[in-house]
PDB file of C-alpha atoms in Angstrom:
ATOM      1  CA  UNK A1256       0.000   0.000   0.000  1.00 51.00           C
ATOM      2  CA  UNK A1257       1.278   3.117  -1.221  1.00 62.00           C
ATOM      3  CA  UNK A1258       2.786   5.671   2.106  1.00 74.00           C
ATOM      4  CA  UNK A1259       1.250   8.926   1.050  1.00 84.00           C
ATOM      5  CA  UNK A1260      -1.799   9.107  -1.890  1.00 89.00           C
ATOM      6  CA  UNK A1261      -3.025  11.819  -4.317  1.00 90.00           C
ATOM      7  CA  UNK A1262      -6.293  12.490  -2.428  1.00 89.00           C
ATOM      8  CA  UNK A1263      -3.877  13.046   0.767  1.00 92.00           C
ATOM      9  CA  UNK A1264      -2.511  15.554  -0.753  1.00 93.00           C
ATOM     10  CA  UNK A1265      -5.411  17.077  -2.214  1.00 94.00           C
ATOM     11  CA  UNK A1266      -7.162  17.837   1.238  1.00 94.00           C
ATOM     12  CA  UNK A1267      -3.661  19.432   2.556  1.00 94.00           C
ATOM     13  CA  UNK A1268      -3.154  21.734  -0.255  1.00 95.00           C
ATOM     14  CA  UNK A1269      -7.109  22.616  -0.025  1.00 95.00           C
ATOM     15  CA  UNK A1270      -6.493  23.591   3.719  1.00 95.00           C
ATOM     16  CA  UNK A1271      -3.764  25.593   3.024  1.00 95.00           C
ATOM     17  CA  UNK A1272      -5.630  27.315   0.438  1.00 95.00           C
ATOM     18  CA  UNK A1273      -8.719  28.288   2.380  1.00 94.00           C
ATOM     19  CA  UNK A1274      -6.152  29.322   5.366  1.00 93.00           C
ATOM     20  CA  UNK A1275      -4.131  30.994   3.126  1.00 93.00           C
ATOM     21  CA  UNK A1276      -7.521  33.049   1.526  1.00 92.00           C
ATOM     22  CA  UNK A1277      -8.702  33.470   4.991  1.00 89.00           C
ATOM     23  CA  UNK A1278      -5.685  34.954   6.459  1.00 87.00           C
ATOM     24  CA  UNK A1279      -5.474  37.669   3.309  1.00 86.00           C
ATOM     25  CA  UNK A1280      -9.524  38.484   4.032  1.00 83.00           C
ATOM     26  CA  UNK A1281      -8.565  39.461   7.231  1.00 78.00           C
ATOM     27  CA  UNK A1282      -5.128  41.349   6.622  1.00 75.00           C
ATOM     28  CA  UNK A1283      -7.120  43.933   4.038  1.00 73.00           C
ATOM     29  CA  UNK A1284     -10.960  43.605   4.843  1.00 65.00           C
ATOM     30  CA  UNK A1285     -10.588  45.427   8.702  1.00 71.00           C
ATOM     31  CA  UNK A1286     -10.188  48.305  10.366  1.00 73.00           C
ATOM     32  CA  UNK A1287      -9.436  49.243  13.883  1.00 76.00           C
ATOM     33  CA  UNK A1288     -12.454  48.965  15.629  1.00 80.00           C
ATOM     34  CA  UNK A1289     -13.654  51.865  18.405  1.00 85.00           C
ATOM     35  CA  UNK A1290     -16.157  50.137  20.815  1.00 90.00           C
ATOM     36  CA  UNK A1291     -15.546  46.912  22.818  1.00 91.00           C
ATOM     37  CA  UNK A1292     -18.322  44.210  23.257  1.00 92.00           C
ATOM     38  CA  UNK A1293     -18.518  42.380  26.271  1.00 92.00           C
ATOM     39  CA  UNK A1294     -21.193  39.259  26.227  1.00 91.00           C
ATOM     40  CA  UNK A1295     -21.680  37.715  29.815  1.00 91.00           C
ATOM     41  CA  UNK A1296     -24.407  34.661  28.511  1.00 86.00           C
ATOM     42  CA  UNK A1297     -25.879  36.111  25.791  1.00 83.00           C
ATOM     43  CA  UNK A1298     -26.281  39.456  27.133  1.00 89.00           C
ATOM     44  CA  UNK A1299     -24.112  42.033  25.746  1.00 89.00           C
ATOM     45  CA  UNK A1300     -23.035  45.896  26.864  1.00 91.00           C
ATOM     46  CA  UNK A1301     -20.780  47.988  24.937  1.00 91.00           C
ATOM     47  CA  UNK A1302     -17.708  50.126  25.834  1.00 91.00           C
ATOM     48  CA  UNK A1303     -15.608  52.619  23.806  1.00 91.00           C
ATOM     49  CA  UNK A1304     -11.880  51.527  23.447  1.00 90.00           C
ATOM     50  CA  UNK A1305     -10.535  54.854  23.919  1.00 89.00           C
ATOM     51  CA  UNK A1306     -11.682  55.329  27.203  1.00 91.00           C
ATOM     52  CA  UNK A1307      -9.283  53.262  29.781  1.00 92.00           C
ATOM     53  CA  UNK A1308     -11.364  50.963  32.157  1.00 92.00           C
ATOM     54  CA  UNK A1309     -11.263  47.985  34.111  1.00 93.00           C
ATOM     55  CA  UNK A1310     -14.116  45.705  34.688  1.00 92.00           C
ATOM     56  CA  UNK A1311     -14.491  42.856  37.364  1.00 93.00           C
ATOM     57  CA  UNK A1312     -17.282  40.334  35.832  1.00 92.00           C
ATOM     58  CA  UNK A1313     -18.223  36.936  37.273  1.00 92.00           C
ATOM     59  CA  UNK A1314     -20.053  34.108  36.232  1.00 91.00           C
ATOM     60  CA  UNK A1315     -20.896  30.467  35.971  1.00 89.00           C
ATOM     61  CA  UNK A1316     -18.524  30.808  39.181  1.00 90.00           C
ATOM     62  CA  UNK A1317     -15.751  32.398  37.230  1.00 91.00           C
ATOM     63  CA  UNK A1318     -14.436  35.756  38.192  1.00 93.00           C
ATOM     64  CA  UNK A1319     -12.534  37.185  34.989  1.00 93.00           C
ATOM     65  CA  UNK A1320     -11.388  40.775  34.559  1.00 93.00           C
ATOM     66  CA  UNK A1321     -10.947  42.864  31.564  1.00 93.00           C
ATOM     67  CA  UNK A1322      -8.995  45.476  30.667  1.00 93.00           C
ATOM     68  CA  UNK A1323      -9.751  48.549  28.386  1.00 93.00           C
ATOM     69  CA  UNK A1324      -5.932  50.247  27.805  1.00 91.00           C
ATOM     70  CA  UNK A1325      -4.359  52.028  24.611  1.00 90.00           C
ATOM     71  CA  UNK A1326      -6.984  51.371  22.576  1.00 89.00           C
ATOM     72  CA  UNK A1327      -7.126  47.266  22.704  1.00 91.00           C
ATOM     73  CA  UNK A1328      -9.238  45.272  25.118  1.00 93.00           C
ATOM     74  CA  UNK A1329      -8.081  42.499  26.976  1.00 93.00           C
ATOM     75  CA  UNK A1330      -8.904  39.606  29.926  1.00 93.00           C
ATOM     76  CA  UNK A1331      -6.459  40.484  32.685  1.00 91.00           C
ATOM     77  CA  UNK A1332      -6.994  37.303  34.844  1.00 90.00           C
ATOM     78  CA  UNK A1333      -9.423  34.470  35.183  1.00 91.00           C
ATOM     79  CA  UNK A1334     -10.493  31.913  37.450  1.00 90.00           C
ATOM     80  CA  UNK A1335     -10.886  29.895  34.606  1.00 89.00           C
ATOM     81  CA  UNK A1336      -8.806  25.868  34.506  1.00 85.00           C
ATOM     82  CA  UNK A1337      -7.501  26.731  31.733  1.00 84.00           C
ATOM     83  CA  UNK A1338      -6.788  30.393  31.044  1.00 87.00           C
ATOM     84  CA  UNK A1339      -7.079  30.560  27.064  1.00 88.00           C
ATOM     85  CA  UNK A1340      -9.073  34.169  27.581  1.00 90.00           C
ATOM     86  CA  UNK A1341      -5.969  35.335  30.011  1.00 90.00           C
ATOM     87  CA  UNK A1342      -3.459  33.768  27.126  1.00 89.00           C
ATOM     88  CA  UNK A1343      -5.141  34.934  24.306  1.00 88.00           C
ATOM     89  CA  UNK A1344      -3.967  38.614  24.514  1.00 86.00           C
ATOM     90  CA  UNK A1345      -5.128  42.023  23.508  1.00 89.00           C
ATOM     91  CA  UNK A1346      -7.364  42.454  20.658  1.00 89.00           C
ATOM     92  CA  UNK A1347      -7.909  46.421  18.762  1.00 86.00           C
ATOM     93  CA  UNK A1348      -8.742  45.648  15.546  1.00 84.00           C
ATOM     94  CA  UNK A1349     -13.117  44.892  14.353  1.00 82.00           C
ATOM     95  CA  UNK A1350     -14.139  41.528  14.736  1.00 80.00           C
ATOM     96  CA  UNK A1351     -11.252  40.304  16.705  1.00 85.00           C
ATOM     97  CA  UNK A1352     -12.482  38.003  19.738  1.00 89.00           C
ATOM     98  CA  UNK A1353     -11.259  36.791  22.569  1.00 91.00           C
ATOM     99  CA  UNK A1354     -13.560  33.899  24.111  1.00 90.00           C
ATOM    100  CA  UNK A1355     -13.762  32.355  27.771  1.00 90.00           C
ATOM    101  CA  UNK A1356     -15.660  29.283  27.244  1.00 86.00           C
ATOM    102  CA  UNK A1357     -15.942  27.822  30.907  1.00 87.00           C
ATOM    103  CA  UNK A1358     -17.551  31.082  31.960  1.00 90.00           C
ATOM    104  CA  UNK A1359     -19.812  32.183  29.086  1.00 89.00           C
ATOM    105  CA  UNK A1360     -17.866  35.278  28.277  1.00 91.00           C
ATOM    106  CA  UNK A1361     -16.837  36.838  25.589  1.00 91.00           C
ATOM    107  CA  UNK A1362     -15.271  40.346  24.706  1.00 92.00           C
ATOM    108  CA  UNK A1363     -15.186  41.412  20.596  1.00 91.00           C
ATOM    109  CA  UNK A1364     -14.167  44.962  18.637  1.00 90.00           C
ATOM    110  CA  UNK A1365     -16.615  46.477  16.903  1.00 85.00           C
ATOM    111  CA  UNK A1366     -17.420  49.498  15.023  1.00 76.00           C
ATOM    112  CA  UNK A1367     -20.147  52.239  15.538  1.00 64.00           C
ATOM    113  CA  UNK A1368     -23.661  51.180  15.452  1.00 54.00           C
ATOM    114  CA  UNK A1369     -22.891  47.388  13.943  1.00 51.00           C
ATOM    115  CA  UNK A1370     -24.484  45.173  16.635  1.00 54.00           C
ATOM    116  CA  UNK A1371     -28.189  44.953  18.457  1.00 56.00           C
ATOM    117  CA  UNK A1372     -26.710  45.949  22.767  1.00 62.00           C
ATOM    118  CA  UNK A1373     -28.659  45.658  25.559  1.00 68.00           C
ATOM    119  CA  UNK A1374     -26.595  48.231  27.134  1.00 68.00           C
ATOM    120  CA  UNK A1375     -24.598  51.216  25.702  1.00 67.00           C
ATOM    121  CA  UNK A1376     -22.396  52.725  28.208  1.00 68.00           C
ATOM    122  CA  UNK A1377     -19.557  55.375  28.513  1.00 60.00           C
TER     123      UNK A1377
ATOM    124  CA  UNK B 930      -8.072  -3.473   4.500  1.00 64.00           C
ATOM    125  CA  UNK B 931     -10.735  -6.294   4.840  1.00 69.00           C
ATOM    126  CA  UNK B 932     -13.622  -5.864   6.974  1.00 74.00           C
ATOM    127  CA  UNK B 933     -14.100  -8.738   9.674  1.00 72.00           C
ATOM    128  CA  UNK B 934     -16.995 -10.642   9.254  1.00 73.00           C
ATOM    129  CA  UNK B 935     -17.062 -12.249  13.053  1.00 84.00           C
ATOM    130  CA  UNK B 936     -19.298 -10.690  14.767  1.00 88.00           C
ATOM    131  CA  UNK B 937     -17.454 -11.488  18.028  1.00 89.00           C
ATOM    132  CA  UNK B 938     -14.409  -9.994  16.723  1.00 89.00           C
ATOM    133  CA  UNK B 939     -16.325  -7.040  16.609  1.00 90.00           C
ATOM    134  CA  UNK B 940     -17.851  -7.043  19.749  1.00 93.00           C
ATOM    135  CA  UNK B 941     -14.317  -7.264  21.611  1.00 93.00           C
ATOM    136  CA  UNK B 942     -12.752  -5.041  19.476  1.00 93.00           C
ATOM    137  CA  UNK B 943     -15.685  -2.478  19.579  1.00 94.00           C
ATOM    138  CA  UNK B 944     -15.218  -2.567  22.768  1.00 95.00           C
ATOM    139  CA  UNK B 945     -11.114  -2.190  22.763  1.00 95.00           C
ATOM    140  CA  UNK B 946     -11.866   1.016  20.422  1.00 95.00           C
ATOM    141  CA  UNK B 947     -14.095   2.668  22.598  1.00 97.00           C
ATOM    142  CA  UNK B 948     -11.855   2.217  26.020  1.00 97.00           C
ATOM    143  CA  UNK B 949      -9.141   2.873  23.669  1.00 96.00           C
ATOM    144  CA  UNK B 950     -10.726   6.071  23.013  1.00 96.00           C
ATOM    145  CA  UNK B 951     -10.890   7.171  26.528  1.00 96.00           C
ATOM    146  CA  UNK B 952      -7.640   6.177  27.375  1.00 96.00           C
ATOM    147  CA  UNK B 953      -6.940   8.899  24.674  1.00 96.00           C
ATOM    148  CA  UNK B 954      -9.121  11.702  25.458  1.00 94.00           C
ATOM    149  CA  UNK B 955      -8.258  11.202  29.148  1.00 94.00           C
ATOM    150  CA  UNK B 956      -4.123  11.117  28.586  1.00 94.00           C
ATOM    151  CA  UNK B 957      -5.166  14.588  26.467  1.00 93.00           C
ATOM    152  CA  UNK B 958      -7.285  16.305  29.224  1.00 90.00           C
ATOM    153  CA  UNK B 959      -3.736  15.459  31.170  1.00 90.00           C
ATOM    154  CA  UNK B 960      -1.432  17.504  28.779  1.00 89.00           C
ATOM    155  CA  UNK B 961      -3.343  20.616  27.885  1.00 86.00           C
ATOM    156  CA  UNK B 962      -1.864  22.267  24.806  1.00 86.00           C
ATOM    157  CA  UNK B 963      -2.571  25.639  25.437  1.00 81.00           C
ATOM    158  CA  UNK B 964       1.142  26.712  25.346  1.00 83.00           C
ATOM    159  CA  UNK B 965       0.917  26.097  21.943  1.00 84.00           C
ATOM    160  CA  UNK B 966      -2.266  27.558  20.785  1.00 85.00           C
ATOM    161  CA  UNK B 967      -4.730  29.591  23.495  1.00 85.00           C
ATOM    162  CA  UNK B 968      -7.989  27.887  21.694  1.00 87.00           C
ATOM    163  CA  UNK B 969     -10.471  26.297  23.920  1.00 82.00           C
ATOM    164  CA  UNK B 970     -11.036  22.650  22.887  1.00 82.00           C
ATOM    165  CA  UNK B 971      -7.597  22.403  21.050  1.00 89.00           C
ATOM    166  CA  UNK B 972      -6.312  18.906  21.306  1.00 91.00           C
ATOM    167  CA  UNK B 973      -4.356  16.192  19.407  1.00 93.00           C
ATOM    168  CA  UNK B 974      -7.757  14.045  18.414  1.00 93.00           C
ATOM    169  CA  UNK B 975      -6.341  10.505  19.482  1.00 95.00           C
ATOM    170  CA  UNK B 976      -9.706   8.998  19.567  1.00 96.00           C
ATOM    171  CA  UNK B 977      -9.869   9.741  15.933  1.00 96.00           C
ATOM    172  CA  UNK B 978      -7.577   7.015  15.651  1.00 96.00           C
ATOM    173  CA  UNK B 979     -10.117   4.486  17.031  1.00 96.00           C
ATOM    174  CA  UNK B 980     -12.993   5.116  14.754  1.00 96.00           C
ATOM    175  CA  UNK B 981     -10.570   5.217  11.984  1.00 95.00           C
ATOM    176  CA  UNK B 982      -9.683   1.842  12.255  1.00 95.00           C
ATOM    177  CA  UNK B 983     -13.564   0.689  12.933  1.00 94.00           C
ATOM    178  CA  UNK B 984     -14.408   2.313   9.962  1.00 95.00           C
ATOM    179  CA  UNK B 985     -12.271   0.507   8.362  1.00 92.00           C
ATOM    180  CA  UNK B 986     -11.879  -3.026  10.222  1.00 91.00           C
ATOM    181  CA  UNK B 987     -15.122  -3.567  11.574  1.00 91.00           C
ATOM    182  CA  UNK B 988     -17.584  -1.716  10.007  1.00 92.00           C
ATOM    183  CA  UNK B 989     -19.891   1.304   9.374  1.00 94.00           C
ATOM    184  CA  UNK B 990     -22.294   1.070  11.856  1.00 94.00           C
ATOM    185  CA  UNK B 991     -19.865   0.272  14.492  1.00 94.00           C
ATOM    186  CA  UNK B 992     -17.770   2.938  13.733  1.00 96.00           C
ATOM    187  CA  UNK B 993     -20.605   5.149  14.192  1.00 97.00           C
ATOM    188  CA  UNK B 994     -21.483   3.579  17.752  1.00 96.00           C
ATOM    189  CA  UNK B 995     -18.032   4.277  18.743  1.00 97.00           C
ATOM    190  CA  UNK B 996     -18.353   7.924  17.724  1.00 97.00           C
ATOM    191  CA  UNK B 997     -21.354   8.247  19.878  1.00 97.00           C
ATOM    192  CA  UNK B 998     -19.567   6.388  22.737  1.00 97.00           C
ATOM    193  CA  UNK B 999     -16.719   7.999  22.872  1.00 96.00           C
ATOM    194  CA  UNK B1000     -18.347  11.728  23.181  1.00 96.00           C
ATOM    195  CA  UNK B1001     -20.665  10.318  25.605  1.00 97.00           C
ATOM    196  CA  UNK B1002     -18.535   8.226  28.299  1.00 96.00           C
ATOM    197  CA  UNK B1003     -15.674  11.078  28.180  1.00 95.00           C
ATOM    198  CA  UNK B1004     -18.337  13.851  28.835  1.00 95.00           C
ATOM    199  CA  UNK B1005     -19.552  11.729  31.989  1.00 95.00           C
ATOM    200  CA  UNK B1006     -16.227  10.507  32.931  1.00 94.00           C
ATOM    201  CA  UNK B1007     -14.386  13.401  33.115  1.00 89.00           C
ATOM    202  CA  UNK B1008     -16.160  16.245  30.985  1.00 87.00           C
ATOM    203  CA  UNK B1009     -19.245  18.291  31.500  1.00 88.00           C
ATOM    204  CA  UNK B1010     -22.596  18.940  29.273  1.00 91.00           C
ATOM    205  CA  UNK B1011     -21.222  21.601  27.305  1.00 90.00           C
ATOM    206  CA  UNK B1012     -18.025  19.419  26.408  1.00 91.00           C
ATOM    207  CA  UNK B1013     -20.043  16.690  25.368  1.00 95.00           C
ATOM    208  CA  UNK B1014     -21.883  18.601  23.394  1.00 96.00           C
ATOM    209  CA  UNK B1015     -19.147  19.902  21.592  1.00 95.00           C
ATOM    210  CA  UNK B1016     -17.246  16.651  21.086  1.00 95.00           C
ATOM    211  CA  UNK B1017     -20.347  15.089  19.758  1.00 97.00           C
ATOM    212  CA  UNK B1018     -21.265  17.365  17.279  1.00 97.00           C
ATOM    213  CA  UNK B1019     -17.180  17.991  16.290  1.00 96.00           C
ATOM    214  CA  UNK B1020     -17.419  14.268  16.164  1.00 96.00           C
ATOM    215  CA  UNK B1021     -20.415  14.001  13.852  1.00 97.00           C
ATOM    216  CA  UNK B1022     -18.925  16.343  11.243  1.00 97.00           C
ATOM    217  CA  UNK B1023     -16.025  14.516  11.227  1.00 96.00           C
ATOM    218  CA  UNK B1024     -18.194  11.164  10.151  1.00 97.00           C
ATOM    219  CA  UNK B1025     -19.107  12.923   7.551  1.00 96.00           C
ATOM    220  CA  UNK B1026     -16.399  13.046   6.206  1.00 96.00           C
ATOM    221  CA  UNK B1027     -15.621   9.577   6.960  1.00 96.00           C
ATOM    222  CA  UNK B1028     -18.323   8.130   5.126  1.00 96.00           C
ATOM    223  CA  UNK B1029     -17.445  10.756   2.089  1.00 95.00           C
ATOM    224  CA  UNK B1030     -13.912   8.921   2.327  1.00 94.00           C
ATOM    225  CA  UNK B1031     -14.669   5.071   2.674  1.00 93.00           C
ATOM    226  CA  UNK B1032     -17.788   5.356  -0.299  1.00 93.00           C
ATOM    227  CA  UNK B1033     -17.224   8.113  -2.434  1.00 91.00           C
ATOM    228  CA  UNK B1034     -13.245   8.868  -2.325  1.00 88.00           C
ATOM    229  CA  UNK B1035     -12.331   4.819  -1.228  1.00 86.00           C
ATOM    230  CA  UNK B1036      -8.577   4.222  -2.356  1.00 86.00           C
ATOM    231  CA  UNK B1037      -7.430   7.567  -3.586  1.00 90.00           C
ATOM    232  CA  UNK B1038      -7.562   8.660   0.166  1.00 92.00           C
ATOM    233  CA  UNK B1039      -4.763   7.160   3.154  1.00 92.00           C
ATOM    234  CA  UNK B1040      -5.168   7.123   7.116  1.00 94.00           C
ATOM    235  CA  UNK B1041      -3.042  10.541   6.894  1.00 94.00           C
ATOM    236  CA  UNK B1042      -5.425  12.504   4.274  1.00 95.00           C
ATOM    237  CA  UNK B1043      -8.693  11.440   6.178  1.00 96.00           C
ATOM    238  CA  UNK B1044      -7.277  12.194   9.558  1.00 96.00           C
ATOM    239  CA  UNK B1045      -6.361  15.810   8.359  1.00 96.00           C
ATOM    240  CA  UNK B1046      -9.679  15.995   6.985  1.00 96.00           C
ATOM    241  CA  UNK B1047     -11.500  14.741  10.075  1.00 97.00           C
ATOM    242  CA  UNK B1048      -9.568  17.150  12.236  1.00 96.00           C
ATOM    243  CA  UNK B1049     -10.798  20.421  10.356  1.00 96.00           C
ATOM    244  CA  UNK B1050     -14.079  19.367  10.222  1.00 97.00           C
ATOM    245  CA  UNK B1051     -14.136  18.129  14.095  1.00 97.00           C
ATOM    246  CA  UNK B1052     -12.337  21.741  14.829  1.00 96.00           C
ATOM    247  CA  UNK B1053     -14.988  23.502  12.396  1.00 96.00           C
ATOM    248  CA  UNK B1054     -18.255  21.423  14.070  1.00 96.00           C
ATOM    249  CA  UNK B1055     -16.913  22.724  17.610  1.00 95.00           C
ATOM    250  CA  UNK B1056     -16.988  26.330  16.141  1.00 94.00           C
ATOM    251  CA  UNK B1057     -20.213  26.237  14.991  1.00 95.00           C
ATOM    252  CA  UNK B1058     -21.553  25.131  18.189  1.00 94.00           C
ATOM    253  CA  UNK B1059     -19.681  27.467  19.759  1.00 91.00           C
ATOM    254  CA  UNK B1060     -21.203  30.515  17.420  1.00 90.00           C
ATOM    255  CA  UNK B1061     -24.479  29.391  18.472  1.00 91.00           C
ATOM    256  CA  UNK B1062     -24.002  28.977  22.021  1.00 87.00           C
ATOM    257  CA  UNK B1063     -22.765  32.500  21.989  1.00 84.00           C
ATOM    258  CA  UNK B1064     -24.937  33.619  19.530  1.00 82.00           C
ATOM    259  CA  UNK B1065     -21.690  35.449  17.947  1.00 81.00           C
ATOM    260  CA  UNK B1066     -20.280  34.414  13.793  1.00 83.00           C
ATOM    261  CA  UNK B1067     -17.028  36.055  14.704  1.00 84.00           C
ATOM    262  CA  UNK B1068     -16.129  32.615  16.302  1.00 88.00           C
ATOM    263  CA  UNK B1069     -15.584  31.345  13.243  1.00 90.00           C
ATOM    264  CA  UNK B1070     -12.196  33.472  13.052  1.00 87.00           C
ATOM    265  CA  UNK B1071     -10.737  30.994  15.311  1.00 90.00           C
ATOM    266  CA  UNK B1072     -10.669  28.473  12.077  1.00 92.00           C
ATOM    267  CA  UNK B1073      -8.062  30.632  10.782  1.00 89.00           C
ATOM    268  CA  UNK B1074      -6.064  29.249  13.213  1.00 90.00           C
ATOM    269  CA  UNK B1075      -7.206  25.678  13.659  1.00 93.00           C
ATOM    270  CA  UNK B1076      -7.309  24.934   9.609  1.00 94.00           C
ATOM    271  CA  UNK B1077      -3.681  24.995   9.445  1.00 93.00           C
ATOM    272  CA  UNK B1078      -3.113  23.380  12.792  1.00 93.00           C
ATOM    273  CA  UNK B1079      -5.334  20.726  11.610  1.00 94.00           C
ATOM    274  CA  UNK B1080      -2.976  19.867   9.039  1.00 95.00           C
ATOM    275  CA  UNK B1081      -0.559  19.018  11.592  1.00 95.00           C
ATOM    276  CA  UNK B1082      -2.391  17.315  14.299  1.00 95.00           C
ATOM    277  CA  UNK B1083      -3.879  15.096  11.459  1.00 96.00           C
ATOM    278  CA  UNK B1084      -0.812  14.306   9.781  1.00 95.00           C
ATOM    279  CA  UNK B1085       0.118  12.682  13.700  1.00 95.00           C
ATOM    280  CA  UNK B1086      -2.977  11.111  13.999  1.00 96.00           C
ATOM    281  CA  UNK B1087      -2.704   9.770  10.405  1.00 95.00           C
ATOM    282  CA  UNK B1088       0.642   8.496  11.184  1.00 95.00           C
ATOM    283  CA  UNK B1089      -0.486   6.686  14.192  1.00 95.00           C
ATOM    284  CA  UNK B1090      -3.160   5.107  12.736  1.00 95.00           C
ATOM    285  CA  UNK B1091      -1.326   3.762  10.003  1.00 94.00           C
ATOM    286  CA  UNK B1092       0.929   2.561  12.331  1.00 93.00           C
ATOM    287  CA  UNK B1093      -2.355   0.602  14.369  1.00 92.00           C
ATOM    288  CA  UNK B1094      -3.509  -0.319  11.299  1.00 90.00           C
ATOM    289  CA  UNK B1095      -0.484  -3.048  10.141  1.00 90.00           C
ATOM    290  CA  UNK B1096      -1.495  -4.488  13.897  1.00 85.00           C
ATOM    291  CA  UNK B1097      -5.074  -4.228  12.974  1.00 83.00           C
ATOM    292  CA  UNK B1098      -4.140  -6.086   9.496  1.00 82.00           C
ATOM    293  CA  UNK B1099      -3.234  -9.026  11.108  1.00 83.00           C
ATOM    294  CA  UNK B1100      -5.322  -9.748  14.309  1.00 79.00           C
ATOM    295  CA  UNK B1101      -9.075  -8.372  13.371  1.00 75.00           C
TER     296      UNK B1101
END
């Protein structure tokens, strides 16, 4: 039986391509974003990014905190087991998320008036 | 690769696949990857390995047992609802694709092309669920990430099951 076979190589090179198309979408189709969407199950509030904050938000037992600073947003520190949020990093530019999954939170850029908030604030 | 007939071959090795398969997901909940890549849910796919082979080995049907199995026990072993959600429907998507492989693509494809396959597909079904648990498409930028990866976690998995698979060849 033959190692490696055409349709192997096939899927590979069709992966590739879709990252490689995916990756160029992203490099030219976004701006820098100017509000920061925070989604604590389901229910989302808004924040602009060029105001500096810090918020403390908890739940599902999790106690997470992000950070509004320079223009990106970020999750400081979690209780989370696993900490993908905290290692994740900062995010500035529109559409750029960073998810907590244990905890149901999630923080994304956005531009003006692009999404339906429960909350506007700031 | 011949298909055993004995239906008490495939009983006891059904059964080896699916503790097989736990031994795998549980010796990956052990070594998180996160170092690596900061996704939630972003693992090697071991138990891939064991449906694989029951595709293959023992069958359709039990193949598609195992798949069920395997998201199941894991979730109540050591997982919770929303992980066994997500390795179910991650694992159905990568089916899929199995069945594409085994009827439609048969001998053009190799353990290492399907298991790249099954890994994008198992990374994109675990995106989807998670854009509709969060109610949020821009999930879905996260695949930008995992395609790639796929490629390389499958190419392992491929390797190992073609490695299982000359055992397989001569004792199922």
């Amino acid at each position: 039986m033959k190692k490696i076979k055409i349709g192997d190589v096939i899927v590979i090179l069709l992966l590739l391509l879709i990252t490689a198309g995916v990756f160029c979408f992203r490099l030219f189709g976004f701006e820098n974003g100017n509000t920061v969407v925070i989604s604590v199950d389901g229910v989302s509030s808004s924040y602009p990014l060029d105001i500096d904050r810090t918020l403390v938000i908890e739940n599902e037992g999790i106690t997470l905190t992000v950070v509004i600073k320079d223009k990106k947003a970020y999750i400081d520190n979690s209780d989370c087991p696993e900490k993908n949020c905290v290692l994740s990093g900062k995010i500035g530019k529109k559409g750029e998320i960073v998810v907590c999954a244990p905890s149901k939170v999630y923080i994304k850029i956005a531009g003006e008036g692009e999404n339906d908030y429960d909350f506007i604030l700031g | 690769m011949t298909m055993t007939s004995s239906s008490a071959k495939r009983v006891a090795f059904g059964g080896l696949f699916v503790v097989l398969s736990l031994m795998f997901s549980y010796m990956e909940s052990l070594v998180p990857l996160n170092f690596l890549l900061p996704i939630p849910g972003f693992k090697l796919g071991l138990a891939n390995v064991c449906v694989m082979l029951a595709l293959y080995y023992l069958g359709t049907v039990d193949a598609f047992i195992i798949t069920l199995l395997k998201s199941l026990l894991t979730a109540m072993l050591f997982g919770t609802p929303m992980s066994f959600v997500f390795s179910l429907v991650g694992g159905l998507f990568a089916f899929c694709f199995l069945l594409f492989a085994k009827y439609i693509i048969k001998e053009k494809i190799g353990f290492i092309g399907i298991s790249v396959a099954c890994a994008a597909l198992h990374n994109f079904g675990q995106v989807a669920t998670a854009s509709v648990i969060f109610k949020d498409t821009a999930i879905f930028w996260y695949m930008e990430w995992l395609l790639p990866v796929s490629i390389a976690t499958g190419i392992i998995t491929g390797l190992l099951a073609v490695a299982f698979g000359r055992f397989a060849e001569k004792r199922i």
